[in-house]
CSV table of C-alpha atoms in Angstrom, one decimal:
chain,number,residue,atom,x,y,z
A,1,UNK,CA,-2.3,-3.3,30.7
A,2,UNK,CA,-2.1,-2.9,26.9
A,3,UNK,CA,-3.8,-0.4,24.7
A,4,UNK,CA,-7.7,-1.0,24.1
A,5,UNK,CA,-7.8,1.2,20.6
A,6,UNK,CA,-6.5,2.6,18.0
A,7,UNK,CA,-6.4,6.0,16.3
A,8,UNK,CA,-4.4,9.1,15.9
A,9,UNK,CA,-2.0,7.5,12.8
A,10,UNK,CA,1.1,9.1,12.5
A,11,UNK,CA,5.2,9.2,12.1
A,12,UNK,CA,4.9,7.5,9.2
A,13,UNK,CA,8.5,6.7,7.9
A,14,UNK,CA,9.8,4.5,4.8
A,15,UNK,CA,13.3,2.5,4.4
A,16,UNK,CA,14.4,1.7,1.5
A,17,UNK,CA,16.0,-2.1,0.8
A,18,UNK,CA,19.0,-2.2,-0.8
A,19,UNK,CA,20.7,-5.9,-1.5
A,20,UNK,CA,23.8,-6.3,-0.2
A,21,UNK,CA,26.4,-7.9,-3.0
A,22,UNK,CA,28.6,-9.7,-0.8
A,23,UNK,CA,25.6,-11.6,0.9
A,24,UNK,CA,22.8,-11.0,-0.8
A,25,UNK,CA,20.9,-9.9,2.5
A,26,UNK,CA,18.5,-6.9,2.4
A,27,UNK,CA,20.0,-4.2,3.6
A,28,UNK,CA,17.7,-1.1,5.5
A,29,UNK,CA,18.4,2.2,4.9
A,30,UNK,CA,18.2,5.1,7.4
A,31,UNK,CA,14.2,5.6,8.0
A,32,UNK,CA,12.9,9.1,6.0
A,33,UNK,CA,9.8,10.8,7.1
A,34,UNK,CA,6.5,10.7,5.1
A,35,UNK,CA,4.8,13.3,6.2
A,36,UNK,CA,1.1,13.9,5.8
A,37,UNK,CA,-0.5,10.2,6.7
A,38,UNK,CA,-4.5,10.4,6.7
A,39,UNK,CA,-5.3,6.7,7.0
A,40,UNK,CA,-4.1,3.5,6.3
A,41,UNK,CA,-5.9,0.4,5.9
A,42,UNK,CA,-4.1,-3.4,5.9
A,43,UNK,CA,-6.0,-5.7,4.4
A,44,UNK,CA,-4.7,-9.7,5.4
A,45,UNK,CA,-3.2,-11.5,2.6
A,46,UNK,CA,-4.2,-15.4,2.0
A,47,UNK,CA,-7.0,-17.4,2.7
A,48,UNK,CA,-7.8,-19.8,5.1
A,49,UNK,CA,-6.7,-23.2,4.0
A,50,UNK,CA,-9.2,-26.1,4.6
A,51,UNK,CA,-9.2,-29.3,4.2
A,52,UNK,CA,-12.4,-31.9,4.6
A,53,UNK,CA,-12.5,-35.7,5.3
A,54,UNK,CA,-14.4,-38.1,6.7
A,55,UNK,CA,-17.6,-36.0,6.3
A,56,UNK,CA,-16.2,-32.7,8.3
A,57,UNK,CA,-13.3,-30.1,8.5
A,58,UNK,CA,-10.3,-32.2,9.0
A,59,UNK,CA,-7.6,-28.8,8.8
A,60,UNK,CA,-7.1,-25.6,8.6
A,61,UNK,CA,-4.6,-23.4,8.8
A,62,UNK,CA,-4.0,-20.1,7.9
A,63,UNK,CA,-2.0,-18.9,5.0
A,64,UNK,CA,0.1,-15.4,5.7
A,65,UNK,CA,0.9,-13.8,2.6
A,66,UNK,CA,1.5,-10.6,4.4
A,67,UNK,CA,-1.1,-7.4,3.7
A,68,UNK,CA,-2.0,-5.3,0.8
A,69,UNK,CA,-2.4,-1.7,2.0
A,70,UNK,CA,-3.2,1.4,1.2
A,71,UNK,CA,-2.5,4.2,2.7
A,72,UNK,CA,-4.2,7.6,2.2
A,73,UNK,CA,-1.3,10.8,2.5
A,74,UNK,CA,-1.8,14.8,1.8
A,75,UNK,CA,0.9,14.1,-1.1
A,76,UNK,CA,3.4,12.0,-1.8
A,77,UNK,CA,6.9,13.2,-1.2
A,78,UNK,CA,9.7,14.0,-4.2
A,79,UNK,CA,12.1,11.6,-2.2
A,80,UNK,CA,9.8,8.6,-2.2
A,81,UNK,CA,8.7,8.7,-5.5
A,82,UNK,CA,12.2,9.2,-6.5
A,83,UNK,CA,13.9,6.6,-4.1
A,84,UNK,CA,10.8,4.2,-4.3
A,85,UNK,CA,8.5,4.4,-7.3
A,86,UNK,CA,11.9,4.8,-9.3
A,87,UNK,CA,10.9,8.3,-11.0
A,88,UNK,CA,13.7,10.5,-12.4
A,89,UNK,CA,14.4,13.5,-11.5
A,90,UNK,CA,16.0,15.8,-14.0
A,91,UNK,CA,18.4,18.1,-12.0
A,92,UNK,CA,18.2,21.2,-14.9
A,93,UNK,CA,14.5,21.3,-15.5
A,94,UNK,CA,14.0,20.1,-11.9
A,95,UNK,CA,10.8,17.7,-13.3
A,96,UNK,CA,10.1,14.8,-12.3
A,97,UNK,CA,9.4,11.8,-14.7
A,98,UNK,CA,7.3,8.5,-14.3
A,99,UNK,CA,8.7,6.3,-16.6
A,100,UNK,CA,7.4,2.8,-18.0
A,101,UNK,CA,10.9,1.7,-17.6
A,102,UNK,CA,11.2,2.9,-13.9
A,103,UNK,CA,12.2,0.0,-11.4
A,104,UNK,CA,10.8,0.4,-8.0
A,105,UNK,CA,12.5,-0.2,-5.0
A,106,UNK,CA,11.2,-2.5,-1.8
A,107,UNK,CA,11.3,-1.0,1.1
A,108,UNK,CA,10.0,-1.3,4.9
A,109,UNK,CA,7.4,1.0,6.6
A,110,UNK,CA,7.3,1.6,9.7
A,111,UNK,CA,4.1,3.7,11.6
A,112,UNK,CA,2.6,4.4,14.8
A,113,UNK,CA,-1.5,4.9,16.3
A,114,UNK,CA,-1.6,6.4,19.1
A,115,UNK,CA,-3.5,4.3,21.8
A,116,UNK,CA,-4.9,4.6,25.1
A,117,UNK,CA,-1.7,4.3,27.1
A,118,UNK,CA,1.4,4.2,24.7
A,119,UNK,CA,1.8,4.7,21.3
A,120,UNK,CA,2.0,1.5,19.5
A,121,UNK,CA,4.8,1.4,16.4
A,122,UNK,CA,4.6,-0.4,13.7
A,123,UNK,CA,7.1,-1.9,11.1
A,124,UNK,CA,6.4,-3.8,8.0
A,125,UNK,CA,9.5,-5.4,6.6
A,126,UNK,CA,9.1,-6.1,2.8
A,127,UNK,CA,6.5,-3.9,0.8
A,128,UNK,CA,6.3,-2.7,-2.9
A,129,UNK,CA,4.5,0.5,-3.6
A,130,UNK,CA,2.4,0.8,-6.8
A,131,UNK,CA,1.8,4.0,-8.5
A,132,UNK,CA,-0.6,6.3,-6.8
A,133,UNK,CA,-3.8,6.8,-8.0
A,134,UNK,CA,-3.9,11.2,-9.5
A,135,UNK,CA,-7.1,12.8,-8.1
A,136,UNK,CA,-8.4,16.5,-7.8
A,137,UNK,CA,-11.1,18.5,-7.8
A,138,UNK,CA,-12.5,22.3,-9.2
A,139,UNK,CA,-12.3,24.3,-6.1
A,140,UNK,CA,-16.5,25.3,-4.9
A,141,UNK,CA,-17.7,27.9,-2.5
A,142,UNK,CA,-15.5,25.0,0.2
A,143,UNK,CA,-12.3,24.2,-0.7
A,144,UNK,CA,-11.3,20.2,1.0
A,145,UNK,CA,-7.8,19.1,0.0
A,146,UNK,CA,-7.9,16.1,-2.1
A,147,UNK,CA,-5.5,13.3,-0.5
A,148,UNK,CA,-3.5,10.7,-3.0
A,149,UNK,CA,-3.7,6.8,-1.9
A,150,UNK,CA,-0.8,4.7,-2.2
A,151,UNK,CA,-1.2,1.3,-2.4
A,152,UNK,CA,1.4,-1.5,-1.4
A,153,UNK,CA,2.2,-4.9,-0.7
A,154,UNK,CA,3.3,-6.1,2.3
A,155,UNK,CA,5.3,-9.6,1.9
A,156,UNK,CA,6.7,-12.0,4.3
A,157,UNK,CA,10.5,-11.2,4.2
A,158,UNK,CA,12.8,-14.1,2.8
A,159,UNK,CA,15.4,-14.7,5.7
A,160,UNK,CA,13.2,-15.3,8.4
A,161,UNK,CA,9.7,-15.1,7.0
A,162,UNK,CA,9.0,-11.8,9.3
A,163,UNK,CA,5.8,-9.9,8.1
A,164,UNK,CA,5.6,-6.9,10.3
A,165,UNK,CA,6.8,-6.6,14.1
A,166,UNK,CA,5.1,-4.1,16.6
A,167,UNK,CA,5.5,-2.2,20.0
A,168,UNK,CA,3.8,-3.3,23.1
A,169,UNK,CA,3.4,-1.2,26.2
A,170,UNK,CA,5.7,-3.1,27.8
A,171,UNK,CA,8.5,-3.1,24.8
A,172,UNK,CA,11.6,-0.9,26.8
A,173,UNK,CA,12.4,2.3,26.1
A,174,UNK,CA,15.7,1.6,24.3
A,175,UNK,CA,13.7,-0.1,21.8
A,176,UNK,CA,10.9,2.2,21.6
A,177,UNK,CA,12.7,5.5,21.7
A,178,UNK,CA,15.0,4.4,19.1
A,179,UNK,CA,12.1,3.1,16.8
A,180,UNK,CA,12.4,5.3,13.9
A,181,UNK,CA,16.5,5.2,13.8
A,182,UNK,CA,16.9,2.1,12.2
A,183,UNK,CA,14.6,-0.7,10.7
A,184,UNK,CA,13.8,-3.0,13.8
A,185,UNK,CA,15.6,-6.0,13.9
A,186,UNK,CA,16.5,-8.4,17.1
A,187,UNK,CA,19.6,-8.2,18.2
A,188,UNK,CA,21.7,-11.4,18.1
A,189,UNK,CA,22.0,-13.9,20.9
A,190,UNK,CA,25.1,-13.0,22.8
């Protein structure tokens, strides 16, 4: 029996995507923590594509563009703003600067909720991160911590059209266990 809900959203982890010269495949990095996930929303990318004749709805089909997300974090970490957003870090002052010039880098995210009989995990293969939106507050007689959002795109990857891929209760533990090791990708046909 699968999971009936969702919540508890954690283990959040980001992979950067390099290009491989040679073949010009995307290439995963090693998965880094982001620690500090509060929520994260996926919102479906493309409409439904319709089509009328003869005097009723003749097609439709739906259109996967992938997701644009947000997700909602304590902070956002030195490494992925560095290794993602494309800010510099200056190794004397030890500052970080956003740039107009900075390029960002894709990368994949992967993330689990936790569900009523196993944590399902998530990966989503091909995502761009904007810049995060800069909030705070004056402290009151209650101090709540103000969390940053981070919004991303998650796109269809080009070499097999592969949006995201998740865990079912039934996925084996080899697979599961190793989740957050490596980017998931099927192993080739033997």
């Amino acid at each position: 029996m699968g999971n009936k809900v969702n919540f508890g959203l954690k283990n959040a982890h980001f992979s950067p995507i390099t290009i491989d010269e040679e073949t010009g495949e995307d290439v995963y990095g090693t998965p880094i923590k982001l620690p500090g996930s509060v929520e994260l929303s996926l919102e479906p990318r493309g409409d439904m594509v319709e089509f009328f004749a003869d005097d009723m709805l003749y097609y439709s089909a739906p259109n996967n563009q992938g997701y644009d997300g947000t997700l909602t974090i304590a902070n956002i970490p030195e490494e992925f703003s560095v290794e993602i957003l494309g800010e510099e870090k200056d190794e004397d002052d030890l500052v970080l600067t956003e740039k107009t010039t900075a390029k960002p880098t894709r990368f994949a995210f992967m993330f689990e909720f936790d569900g009523d009989v196993k944590a399902t995990r998530h990966v989503l293969y091909n995502c761009t991160a904007n810049r995060p939106n800069v909030t705070g507050s004056t402290k009151t007689d209650s101090v709540e911590p103000q969390p940053n959002e981070l919004t991303f795109v998650s796109s269809p990857r080009g070499k097999d059209d592969a949006v995201k891929t998740k865990t079912l209760t039934t996925t084996p533990n080899e697979i599961y266990n190793a989740w957050y090791n490596n980017v998931y990708e099927k192993a080739p046909a033997v």
